[in-house]
CSV table of C-alpha atoms in Angstrom, one decimal:
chain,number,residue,atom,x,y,z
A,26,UNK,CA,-4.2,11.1,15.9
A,27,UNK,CA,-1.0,12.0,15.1
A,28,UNK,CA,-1.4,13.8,11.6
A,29,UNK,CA,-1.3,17.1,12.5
A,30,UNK,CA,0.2,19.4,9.3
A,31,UNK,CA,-1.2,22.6,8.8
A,32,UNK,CA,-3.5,23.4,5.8
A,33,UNK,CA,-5.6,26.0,4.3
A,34,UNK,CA,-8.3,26.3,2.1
A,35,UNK,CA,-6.4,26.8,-1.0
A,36,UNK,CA,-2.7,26.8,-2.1
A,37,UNK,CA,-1.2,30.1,-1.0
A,38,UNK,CA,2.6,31.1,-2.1
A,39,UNK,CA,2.6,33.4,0.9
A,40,UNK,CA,2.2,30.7,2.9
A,41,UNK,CA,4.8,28.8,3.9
A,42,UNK,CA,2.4,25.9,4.8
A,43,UNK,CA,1.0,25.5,1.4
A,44,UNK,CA,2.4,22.6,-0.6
A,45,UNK,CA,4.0,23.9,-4.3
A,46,UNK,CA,1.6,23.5,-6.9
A,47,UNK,CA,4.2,23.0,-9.6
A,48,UNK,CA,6.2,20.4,-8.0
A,49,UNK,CA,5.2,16.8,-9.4
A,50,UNK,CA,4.4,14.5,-6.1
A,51,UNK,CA,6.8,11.6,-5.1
A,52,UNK,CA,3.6,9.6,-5.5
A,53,UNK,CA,1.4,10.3,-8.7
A,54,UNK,CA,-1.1,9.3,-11.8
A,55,UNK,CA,0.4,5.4,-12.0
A,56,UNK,CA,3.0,4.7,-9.7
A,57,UNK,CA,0.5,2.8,-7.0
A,58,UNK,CA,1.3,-0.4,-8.6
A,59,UNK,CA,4.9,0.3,-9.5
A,60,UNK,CA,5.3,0.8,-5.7
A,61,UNK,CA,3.5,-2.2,-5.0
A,62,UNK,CA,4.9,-4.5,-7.8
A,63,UNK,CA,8.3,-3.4,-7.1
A,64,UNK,CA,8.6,-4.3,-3.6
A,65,UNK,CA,6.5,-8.1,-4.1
A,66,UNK,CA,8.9,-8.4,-6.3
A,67,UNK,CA,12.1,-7.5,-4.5
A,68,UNK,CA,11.8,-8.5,-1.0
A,69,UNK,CA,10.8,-11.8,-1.2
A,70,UNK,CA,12.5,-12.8,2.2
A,71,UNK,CA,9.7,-11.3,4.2
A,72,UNK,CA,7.1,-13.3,2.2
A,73,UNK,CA,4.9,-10.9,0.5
A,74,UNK,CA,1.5,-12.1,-0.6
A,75,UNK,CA,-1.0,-9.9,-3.2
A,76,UNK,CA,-4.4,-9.8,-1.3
A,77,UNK,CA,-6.1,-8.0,-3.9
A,78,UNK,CA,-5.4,-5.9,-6.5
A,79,UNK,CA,-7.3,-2.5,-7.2
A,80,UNK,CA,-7.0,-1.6,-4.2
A,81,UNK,CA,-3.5,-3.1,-3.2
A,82,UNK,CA,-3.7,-5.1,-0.1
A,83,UNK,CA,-0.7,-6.6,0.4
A,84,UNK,CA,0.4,-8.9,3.4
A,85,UNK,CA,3.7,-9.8,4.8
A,86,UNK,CA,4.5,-13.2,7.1
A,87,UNK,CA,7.5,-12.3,8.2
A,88,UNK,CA,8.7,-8.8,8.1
A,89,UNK,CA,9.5,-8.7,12.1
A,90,UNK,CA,12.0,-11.0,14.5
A,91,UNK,CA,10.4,-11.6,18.2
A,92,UNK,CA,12.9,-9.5,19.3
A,93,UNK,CA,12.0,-7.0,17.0
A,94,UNK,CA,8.7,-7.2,18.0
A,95,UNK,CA,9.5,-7.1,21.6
A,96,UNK,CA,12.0,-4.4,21.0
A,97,UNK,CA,9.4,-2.4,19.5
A,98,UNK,CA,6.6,-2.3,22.7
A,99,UNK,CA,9.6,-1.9,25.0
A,100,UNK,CA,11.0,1.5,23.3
A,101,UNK,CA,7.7,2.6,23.4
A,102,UNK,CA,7.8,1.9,27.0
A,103,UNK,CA,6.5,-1.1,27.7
A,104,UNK,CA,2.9,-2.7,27.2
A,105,UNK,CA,1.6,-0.8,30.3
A,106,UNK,CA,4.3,2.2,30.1
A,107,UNK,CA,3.4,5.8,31.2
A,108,UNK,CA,3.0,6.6,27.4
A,109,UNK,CA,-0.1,4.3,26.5
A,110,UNK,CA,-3.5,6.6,26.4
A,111,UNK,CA,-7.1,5.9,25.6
A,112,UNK,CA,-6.9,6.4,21.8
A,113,UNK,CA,-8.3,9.3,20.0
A,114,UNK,CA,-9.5,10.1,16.9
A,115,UNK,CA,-8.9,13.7,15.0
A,116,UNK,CA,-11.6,15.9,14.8
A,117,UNK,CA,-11.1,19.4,12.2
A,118,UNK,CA,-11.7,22.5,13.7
A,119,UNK,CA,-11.1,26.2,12.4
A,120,UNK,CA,-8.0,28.2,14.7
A,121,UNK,CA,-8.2,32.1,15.6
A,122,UNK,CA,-6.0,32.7,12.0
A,123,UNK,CA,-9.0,31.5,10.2
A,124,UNK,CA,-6.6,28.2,9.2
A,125,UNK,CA,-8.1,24.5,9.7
A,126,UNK,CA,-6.2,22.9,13.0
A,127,UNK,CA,-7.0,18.9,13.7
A,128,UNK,CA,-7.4,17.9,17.7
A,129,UNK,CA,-7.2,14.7,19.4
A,130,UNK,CA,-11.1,13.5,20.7
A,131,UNK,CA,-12.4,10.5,21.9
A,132,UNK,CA,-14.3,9.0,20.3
A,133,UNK,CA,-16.3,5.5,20.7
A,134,UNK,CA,-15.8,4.2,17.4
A,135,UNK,CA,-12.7,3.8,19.1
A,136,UNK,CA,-11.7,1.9,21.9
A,137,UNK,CA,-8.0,1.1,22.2
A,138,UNK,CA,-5.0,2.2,23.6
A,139,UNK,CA,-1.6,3.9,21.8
A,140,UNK,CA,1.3,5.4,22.3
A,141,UNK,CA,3.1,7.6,19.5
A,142,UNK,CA,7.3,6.9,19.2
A,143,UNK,CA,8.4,10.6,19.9
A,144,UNK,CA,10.4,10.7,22.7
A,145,UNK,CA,14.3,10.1,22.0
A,146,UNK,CA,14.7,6.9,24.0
A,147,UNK,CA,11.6,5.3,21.0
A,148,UNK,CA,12.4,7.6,18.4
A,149,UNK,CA,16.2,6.3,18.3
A,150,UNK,CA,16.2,2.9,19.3
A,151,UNK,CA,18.2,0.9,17.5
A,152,UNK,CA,15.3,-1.6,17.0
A,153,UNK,CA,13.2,0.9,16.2
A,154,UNK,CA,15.8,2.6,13.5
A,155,UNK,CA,15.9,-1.1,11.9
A,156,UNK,CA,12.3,-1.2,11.1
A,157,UNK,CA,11.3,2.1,9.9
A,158,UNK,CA,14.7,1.7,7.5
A,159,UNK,CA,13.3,-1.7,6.6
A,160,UNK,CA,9.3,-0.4,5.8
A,161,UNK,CA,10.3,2.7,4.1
A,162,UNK,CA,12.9,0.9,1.6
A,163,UNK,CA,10.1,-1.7,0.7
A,164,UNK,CA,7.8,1.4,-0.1
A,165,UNK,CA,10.7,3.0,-1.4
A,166,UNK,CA,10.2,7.0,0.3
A,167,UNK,CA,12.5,8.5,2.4
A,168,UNK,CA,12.4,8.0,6.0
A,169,UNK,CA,10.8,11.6,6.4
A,170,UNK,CA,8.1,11.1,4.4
A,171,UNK,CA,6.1,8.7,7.2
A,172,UNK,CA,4.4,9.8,10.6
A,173,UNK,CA,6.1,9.1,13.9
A,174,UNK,CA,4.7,4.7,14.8
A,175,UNK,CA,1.9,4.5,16.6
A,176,UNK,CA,1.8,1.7,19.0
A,177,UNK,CA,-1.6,0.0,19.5
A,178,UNK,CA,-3.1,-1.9,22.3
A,179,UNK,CA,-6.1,-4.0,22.0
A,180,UNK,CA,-7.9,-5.9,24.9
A,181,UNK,CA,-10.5,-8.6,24.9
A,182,UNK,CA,-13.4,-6.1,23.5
A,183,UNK,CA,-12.0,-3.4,22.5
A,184,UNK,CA,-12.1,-2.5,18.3
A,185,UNK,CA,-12.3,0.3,16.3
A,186,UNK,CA,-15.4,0.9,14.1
A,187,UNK,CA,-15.2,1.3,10.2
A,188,UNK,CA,-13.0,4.2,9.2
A,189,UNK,CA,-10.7,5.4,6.6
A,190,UNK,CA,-7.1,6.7,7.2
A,191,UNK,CA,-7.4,9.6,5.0
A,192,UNK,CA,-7.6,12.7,6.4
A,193,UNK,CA,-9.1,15.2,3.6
A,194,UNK,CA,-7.8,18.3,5.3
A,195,UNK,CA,-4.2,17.6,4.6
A,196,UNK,CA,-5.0,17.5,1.0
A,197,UNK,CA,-3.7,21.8,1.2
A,198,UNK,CA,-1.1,20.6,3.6
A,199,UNK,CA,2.8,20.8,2.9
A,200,UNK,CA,3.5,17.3,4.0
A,201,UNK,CA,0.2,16.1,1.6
A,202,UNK,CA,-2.5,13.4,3.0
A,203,UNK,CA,-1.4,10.0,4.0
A,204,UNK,CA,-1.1,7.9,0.7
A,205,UNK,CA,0.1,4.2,2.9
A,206,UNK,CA,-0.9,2.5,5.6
A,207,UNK,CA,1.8,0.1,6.7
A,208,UNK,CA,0.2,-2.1,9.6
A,209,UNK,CA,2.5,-4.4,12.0
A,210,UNK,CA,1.1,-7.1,14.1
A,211,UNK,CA,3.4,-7.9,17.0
A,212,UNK,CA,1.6,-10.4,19.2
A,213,UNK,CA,-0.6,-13.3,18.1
A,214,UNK,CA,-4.3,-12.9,19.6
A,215,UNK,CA,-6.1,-16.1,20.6
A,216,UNK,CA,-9.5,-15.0,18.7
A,217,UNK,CA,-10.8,-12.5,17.4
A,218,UNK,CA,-8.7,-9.0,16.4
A,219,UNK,CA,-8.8,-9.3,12.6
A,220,UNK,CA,-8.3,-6.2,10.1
A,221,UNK,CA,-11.2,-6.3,8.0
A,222,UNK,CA,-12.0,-4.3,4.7
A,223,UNK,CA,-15.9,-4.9,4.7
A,224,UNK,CA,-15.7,-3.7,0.5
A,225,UNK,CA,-13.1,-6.0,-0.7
A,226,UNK,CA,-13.5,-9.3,-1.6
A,227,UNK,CA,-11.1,-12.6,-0.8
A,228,UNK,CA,-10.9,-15.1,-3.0
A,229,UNK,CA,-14.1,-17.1,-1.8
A,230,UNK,CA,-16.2,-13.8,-1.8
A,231,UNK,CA,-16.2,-12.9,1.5
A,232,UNK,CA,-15.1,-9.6,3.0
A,233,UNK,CA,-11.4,-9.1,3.1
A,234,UNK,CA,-9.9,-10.5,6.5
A,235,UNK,CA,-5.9,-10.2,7.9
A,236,UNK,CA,-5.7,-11.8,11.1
A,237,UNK,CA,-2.9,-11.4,13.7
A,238,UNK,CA,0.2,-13.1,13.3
A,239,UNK,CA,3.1,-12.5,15.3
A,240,UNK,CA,6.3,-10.5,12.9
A,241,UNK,CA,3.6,-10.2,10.0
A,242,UNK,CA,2.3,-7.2,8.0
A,243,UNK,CA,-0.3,-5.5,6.0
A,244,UNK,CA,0.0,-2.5,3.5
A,245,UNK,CA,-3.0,-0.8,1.5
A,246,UNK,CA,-3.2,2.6,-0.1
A,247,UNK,CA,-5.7,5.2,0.7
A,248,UNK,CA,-6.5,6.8,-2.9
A,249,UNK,CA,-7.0,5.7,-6.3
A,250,UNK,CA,-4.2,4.2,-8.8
A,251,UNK,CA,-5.2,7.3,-11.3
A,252,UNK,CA,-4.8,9.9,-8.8
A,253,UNK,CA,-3.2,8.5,-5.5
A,254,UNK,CA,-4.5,11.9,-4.1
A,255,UNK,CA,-8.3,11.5,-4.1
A,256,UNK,CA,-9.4,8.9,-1.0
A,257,UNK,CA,-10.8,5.3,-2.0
A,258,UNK,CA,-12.9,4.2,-0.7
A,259,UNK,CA,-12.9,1.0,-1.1
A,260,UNK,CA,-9.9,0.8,1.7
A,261,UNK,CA,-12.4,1.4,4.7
A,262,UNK,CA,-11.4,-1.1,7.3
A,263,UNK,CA,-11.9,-1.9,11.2
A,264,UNK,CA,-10.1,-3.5,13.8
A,265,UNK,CA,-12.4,-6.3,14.7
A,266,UNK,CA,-12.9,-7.3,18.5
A,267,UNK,CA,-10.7,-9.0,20.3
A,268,UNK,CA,-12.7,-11.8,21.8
A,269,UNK,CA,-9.7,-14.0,23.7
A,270,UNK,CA,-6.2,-12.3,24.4
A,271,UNK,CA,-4.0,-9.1,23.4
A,272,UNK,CA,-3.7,-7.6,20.4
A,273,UNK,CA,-0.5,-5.2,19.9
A,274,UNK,CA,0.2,-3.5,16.7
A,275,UNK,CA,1.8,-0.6,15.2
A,276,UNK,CA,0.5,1.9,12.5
A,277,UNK,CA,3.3,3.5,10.3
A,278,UNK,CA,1.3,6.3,8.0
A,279,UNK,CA,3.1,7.5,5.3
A,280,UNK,CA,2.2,10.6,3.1
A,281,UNK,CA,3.1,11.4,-0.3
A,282,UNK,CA,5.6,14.6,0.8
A,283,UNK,CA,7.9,15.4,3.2
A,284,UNK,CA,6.0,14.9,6.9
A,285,UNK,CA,8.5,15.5,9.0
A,286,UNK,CA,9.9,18.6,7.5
A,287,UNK,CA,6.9,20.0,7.6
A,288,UNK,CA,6.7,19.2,11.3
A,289,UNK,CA,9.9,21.0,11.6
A,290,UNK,CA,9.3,24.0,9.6
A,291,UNK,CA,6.2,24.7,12.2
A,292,UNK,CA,3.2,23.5,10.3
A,293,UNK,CA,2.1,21.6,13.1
A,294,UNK,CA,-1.2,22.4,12.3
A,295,UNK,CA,-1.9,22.3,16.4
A,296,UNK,CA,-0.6,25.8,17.3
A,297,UNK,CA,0.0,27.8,13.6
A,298,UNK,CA,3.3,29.1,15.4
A,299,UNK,CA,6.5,29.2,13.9
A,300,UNK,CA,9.1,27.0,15.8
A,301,UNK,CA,6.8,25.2,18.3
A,302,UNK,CA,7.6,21.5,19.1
A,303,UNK,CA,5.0,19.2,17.2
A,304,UNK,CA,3.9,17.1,20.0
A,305,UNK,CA,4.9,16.7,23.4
């Protein structure tokens, strides 16, 4: 999983990984549904629709082109490209410097493939540029602020169990926790392969249910509208089975700080060492 900052066990000002307790966050006490409101109500072209409120779910039906979609599995490298892995799932453990480091583990709660969008030829693809501008002006944060795209592969079986996004470790970290899931679908799936929070209700009463559709969308917070900074939840989800076809997708997670200069400033959170590259 790739979320790695570093993070202690409480704020330290000699540490250049610990976040600055006096600085406001970018997201804070109320501004959940000014985010949300704000883009439902300014990018109408990509067809927003309010799931549910308290939580925000929020779908789109068409954020993506094919080619968009296409573009984006191809700078990845391709549906079976040397870049798709088993997928993991990111398991805390403490380093020799007595700091908290996350690892990648499988884990059978989790049985997909993915590959992340670090290497140059992903990271800078025009196609790719176009849709990370796109996402991170509807939730109107910087570019910086959101973890490299994680592309997702899902066969006839595969899932991934109930979870949350939130990682509570990064809650000391300099880049914060993830505050957003954005989620793109970029294939239709046949049956089965639905996103489903099991503690939300649709408008019939039954648990909450996005299903694939081609170019579409779904965006949901991870903590509460009082305090965007303490997990909800109520935003558990799981990628349901596919039963007939493939599923790809992409996960953008976006934090409440700056993720990718925290990267850069070498609180990988991997190593602890100064300079290192974040992920190879």
């Amino acid at each position: 999983m790739n979320a790695s900052c570093c993070f202690s066990c409480s704020p330290d000002p000699t540490d250049d990984c610990s976040p600055d307790p006096s600085k406001r966050p970018d997201v804070a006490e109320g501004d959940l549904s000014k985010i949300f409101q704000r883009a439902v109500d300014n990018y109408p072209q990509y067809q927003p629709t309010v799931r549910h409120r308290d939580p925000w779910v929020v779908t789109f039906d068409n954020l993506l082109t094919d080619e968009e979609c296409d573009g984006i599995i191809q700078a990845v490298g391709g549906v079976h490209g040397e870049y798709i892995k088993p997928s993991t799932t990111a398991k805390a453990e403490r380093g020799p410097n007595g700091r908290m480091i996350l690892k990648d583990v499988p884990d059978q709660i989790r049985t997909s493939h993915n590959a992340w969008c670090q290497h140059a030829g992903c990271y800078n693809h025009p196609i790719h540029e176009r849709v990370i501008s796109r996402i991170m002006d509807i939730v109107g944060l910087p570019h910086d602020y959101a973890e490299h795209m994680q592309l997702l592969k899902y066969g006839p079986g595969e899932y991934y169990r109930l979870h949350h996004d939130w990682i509570p470790e990064q809650l000391q970290a300099l880049c914060g926790p993830r505050v957003f899931t954005f989620f793109l679908y970029l294939s239709d799936v046949e049956e089965g392969g639905g996103t489903q929070f099991p503690y939300l209700k649709d408008e019939n009463g039954n648990p909450l249910t996005v299903y694939p559709k081609r170019g579409s969308a779904v965006w949901w917070p991870h903590g509460h509208e009082e305090n965007p900074w303490r997990k909800d939840d109520r935003t558990h989800h799981e990628a349901q089975p596919v039963i007939r076809g493939l599923k790809m997708a992409a996960n953008y997670w976006i934090h409440g700080a700056d993720f990718k200069g925290a990267m850069a400033a070498g609180c990988d959170g991997r190593t602890g060492v100064k300079g290192r590259v974040w992920r190879k």
